[in-house]
Coordinates of C-alpha atoms in Angstrom, one line a residue:
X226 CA 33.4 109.3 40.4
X227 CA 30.3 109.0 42.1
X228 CA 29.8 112.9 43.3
X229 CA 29.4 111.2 46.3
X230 CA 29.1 114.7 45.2
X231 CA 29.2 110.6 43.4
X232 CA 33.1 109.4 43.6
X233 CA 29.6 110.2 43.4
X234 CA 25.8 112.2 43.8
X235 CA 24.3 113.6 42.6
X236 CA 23.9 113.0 43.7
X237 CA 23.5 110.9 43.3
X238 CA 25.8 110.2 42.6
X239 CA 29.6 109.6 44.0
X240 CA 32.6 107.7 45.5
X241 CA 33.8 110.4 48.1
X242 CA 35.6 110.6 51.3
X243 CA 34.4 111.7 55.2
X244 CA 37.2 113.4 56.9
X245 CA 38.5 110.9 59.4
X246 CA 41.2 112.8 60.0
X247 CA 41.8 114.8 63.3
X248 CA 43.9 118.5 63.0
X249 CA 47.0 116.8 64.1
X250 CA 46.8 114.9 61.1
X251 CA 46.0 117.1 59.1
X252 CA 49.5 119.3 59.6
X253 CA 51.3 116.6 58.7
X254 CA 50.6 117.6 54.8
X255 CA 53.1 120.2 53.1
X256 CA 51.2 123.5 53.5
X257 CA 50.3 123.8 49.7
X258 CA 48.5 120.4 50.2
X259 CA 46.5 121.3 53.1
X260 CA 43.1 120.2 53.7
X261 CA 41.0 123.5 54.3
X262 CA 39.4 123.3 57.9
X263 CA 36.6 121.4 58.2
X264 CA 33.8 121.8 60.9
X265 CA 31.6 118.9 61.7
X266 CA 28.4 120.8 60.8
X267 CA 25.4 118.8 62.3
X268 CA 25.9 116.6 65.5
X269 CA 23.1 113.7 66.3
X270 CA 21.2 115.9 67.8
X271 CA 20.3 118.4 65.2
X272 CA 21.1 116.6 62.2
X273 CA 17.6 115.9 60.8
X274 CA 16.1 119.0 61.8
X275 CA 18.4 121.3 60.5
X276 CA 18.7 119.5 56.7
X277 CA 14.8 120.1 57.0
X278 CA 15.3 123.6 57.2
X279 CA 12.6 125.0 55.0
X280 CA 12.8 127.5 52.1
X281 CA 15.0 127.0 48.4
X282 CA 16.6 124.9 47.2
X283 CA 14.1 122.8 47.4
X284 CA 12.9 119.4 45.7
X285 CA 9.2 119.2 44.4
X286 CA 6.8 119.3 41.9
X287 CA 5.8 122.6 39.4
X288 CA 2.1 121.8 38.3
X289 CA -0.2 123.0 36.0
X290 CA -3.2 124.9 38.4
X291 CA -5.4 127.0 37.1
X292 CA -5.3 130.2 39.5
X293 CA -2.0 129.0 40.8
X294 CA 0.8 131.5 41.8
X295 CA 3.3 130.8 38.9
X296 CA 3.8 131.6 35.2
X297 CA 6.1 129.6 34.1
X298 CA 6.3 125.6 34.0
X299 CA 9.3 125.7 36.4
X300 CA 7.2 127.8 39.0
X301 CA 10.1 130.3 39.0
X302 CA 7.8 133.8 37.5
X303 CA 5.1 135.3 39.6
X304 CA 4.1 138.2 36.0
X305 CA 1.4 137.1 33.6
X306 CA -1.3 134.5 33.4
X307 CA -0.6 132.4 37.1
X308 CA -1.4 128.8 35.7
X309 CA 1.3 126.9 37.2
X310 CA 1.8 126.0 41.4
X311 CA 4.9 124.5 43.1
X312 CA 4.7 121.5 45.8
X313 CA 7.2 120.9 47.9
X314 CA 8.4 116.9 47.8
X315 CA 7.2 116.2 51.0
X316 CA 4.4 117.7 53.0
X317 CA 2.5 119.5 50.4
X318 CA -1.1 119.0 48.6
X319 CA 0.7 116.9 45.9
X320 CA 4.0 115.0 47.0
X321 CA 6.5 112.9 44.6
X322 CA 4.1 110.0 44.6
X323 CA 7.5 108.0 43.5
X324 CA 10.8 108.9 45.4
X325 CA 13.4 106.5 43.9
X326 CA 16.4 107.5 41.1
X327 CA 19.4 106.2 39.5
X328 CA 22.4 107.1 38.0
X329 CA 24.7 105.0 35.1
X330 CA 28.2 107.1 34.3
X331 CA 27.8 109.1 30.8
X332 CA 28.8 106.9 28.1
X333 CA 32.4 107.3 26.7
X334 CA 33.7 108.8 29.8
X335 CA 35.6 107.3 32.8
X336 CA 35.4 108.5 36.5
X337 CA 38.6 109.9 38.2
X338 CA 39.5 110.6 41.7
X339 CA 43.2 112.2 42.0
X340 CA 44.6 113.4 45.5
X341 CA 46.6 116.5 45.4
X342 CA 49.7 114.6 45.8
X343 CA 48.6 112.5 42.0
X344 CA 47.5 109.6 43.2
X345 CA 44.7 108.6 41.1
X346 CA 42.0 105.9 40.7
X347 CA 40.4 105.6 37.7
X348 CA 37.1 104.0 36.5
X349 CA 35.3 102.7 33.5
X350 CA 32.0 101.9 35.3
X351 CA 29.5 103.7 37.8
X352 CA 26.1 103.8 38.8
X353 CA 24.2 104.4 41.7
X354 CA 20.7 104.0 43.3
X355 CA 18.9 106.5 46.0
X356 CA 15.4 108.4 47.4
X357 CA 14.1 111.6 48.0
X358 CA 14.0 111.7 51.8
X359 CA 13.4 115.0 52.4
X360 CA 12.6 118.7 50.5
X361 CA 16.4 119.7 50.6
X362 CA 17.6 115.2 51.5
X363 CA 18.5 112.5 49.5
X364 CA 19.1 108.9 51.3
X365 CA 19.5 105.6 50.9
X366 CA 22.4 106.4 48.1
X367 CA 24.7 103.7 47.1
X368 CA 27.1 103.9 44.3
X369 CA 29.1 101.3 42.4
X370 CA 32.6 101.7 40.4
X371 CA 33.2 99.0 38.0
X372 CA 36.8 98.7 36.0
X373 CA 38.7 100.2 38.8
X374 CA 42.2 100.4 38.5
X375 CA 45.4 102.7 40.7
X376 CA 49.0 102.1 40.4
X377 CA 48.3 99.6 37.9
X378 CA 46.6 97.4 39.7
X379 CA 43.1 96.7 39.6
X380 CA 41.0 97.9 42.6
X381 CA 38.1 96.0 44.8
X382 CA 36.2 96.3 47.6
X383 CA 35.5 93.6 50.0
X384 CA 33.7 90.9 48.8
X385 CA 33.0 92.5 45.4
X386 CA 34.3 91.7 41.9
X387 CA 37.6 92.4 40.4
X388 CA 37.9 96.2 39.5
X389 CA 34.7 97.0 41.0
X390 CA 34.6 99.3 44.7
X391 CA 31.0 99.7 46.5
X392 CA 30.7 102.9 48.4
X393 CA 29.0 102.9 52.0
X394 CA 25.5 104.3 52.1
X395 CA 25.4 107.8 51.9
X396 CA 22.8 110.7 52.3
X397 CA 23.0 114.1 50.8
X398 CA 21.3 117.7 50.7
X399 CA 20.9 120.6 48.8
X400 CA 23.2 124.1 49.1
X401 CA 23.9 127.2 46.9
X402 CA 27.3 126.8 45.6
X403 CA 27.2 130.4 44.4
X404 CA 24.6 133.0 44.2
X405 CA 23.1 134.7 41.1
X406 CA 21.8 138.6 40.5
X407 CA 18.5 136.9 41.3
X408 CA 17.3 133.8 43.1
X409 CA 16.2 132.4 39.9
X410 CA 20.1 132.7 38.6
X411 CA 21.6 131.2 41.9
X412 CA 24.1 127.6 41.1
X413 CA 22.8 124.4 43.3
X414 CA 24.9 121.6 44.1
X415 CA 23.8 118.8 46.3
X416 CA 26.6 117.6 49.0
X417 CA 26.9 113.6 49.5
X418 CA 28.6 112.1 52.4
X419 CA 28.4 109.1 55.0
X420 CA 25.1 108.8 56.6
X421 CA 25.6 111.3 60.0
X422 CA 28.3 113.0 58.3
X423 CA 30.7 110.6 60.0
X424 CA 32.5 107.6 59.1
X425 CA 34.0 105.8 55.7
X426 CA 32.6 107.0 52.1
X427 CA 34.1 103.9 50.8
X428 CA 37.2 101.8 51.6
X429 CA 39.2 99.0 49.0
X430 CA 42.3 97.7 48.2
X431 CA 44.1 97.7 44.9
X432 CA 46.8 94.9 44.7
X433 CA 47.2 95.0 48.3
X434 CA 47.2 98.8 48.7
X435 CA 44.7 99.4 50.8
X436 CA 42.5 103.1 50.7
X437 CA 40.1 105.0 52.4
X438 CA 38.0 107.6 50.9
X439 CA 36.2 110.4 53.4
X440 CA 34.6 113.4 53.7
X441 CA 31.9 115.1 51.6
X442 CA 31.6 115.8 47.8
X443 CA 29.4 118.7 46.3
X444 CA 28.5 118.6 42.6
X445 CA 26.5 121.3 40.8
X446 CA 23.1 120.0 39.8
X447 CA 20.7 121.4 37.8
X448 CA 17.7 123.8 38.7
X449 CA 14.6 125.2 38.1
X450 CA 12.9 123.0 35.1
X451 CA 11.1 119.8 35.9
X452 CA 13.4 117.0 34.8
X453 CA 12.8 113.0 34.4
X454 CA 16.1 112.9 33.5
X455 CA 19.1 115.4 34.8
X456 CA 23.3 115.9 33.9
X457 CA 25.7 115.9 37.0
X458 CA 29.0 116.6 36.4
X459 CA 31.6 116.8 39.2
X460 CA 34.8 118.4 38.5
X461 CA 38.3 118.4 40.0
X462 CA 41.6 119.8 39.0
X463 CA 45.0 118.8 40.7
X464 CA 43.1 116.8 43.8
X465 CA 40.3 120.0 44.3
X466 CA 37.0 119.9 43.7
X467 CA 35.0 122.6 42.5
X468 CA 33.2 123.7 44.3
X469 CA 35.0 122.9 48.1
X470 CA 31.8 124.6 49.7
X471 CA 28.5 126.4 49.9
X472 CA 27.9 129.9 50.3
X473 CA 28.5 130.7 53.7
X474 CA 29.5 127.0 55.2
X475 CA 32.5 125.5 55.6
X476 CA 34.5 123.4 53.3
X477 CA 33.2 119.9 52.1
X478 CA 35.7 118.1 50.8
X479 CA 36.7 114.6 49.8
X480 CA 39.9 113.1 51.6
X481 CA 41.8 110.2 50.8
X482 CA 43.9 107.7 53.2
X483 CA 46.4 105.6 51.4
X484 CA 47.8 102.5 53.8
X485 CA 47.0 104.4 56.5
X486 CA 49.4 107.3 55.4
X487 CA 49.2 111.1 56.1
X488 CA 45.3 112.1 54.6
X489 CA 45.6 113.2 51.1
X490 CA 42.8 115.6 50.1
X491 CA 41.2 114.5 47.3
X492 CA 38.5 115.2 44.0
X493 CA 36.5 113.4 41.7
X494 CA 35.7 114.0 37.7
X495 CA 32.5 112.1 37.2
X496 CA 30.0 112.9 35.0
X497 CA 26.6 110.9 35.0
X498 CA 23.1 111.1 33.9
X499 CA 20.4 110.6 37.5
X500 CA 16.9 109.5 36.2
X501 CA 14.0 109.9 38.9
X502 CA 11.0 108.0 39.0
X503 CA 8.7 110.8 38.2
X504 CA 9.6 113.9 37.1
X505 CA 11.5 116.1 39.8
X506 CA 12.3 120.1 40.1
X507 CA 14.8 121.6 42.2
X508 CA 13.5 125.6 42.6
X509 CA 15.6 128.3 43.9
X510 CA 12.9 130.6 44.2
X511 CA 10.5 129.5 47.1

């Protein structure tokens, strides 16, 4: 739902789950059911600065130039007539002038999230509002389930309508999910989680069950063409998402507390349509 990652993102978009739960925890799930070792990756210190790390993936702009470095419209081949030239989202000659997007679930399909112990919650609804922040960020992310329903019982968040759960605000960043023979052919995904990478993706109750949903969700997104519109599909099988990680990091993973039970690693199905403001790129080649 939502990948965040949306049970989201997207992006954006996605209802997942920050892992809350300490190692101790953790051992208390049958060893098949395991949640993989997760390392807090940023701490408040170097958070910012190291989701700014420069170089691809990247958002930005591909632009018609004349003399620029590019040949292609997705600023991606360097051979032939150079008419096109990429700017970064932020900090370049040309910026996104608009930074804002939205997602609304793909029509006829519902949005899943199963633990790998079969719990699931399912939903008919989901959309989701957000911003560039950054050249590899996304902020300001907020998604919305609507016709929520687990263990037959319809599901809610605080305050909100019947069958309808309202995720946290969440923040997000780009990652290679798996590389290519070439940087052009490498698979993005964009990772969503609570803002600092700590704390509650979500939390509701479903006929007085209560659940809490944690962690991180990473959904493949798509590169390389300049996009007003853009598919994301999340995918899980059996409570485990695919992918669990980038190339070279840790796992990111969604995690699911059920009445304050043993944490239950979790995975969302989601697939939604984002629409951006302005046309947006995300380039594996700068």
């Amino acid at each position: 739902m939502g990948k965040t990652r949306h049970w989201l993102l997207p992006v954006l978009g996605s209802l997942g789950v920050a892992l809350s739960s300490t190692p101790a925890q953790a051992t208390t799930l049958v060893e098949h059911n395991a949640i993989p070792n997760v390392e807090q990756r940023w701490n408040a210190a170097s958070f910012s600065t190291l989701l700014e790390s420069s170089g691809a993936p990247e958002f930005g702009r591909c632009i018609k130039t004349a003399g620029g470095k590019y040949a292609d419209a997705g600023c991606t081949a360097t051979g032939g007539g150079k008419e096109y030239e990429w700017y970064s989202a932020f900090g370049s000659a040309h910026p996104l002038e608009k930074t804002g997007f939205s997602d609304a679930i793909k029509e006829g399909t519902i949005a899943t999230l199963e633990t790998v112990n079969k719990n699931v919650v399912n939903c008919t609804g989901q959309s989701a509002t957000g911003k560039y922040t950054g050249n590899k960020t996304v902020g300001n992310v907020v998604v919305t389930f609507t016709g929520c329903s687990a263990f037959g019982m319809s599901c809610s968040s605080e305050g909100a309508a019947s069958g309808t759960i309202v995720t946290l605000q969440l923040e997000g960043v780009l990652g290679i999910e798996e590389l290519g023979a070439e940087a052009v052919l490498n698979s993005v995904g964009q990772d969503l989680f609570p803002v600092g990478h700590s704390g509650p993706i979500g939390e509701f109750n479903c006929g007085g069950v209560g659940l809490t949903i944690a962690g991180s969700i990473i959904s493949p997104v798509n590169a390389n063409a300049m996009k007003l519109t853009s598919a994301i599909k999340s995918k899980a099988t059996k409570g485990k998402q695919h992918p669990e990680n980038f190339v070279g990091e840790p796992a990111e993973v969604l995690v699911t507390t059920i009445e304050g039970g043993s944490p239950e690693q979790a995975g969302e199905t989601l697939a939604t349509v984002q629409t951006n403001e302005e046309k947006v790129e995300i380039n594996t080649v700068v």
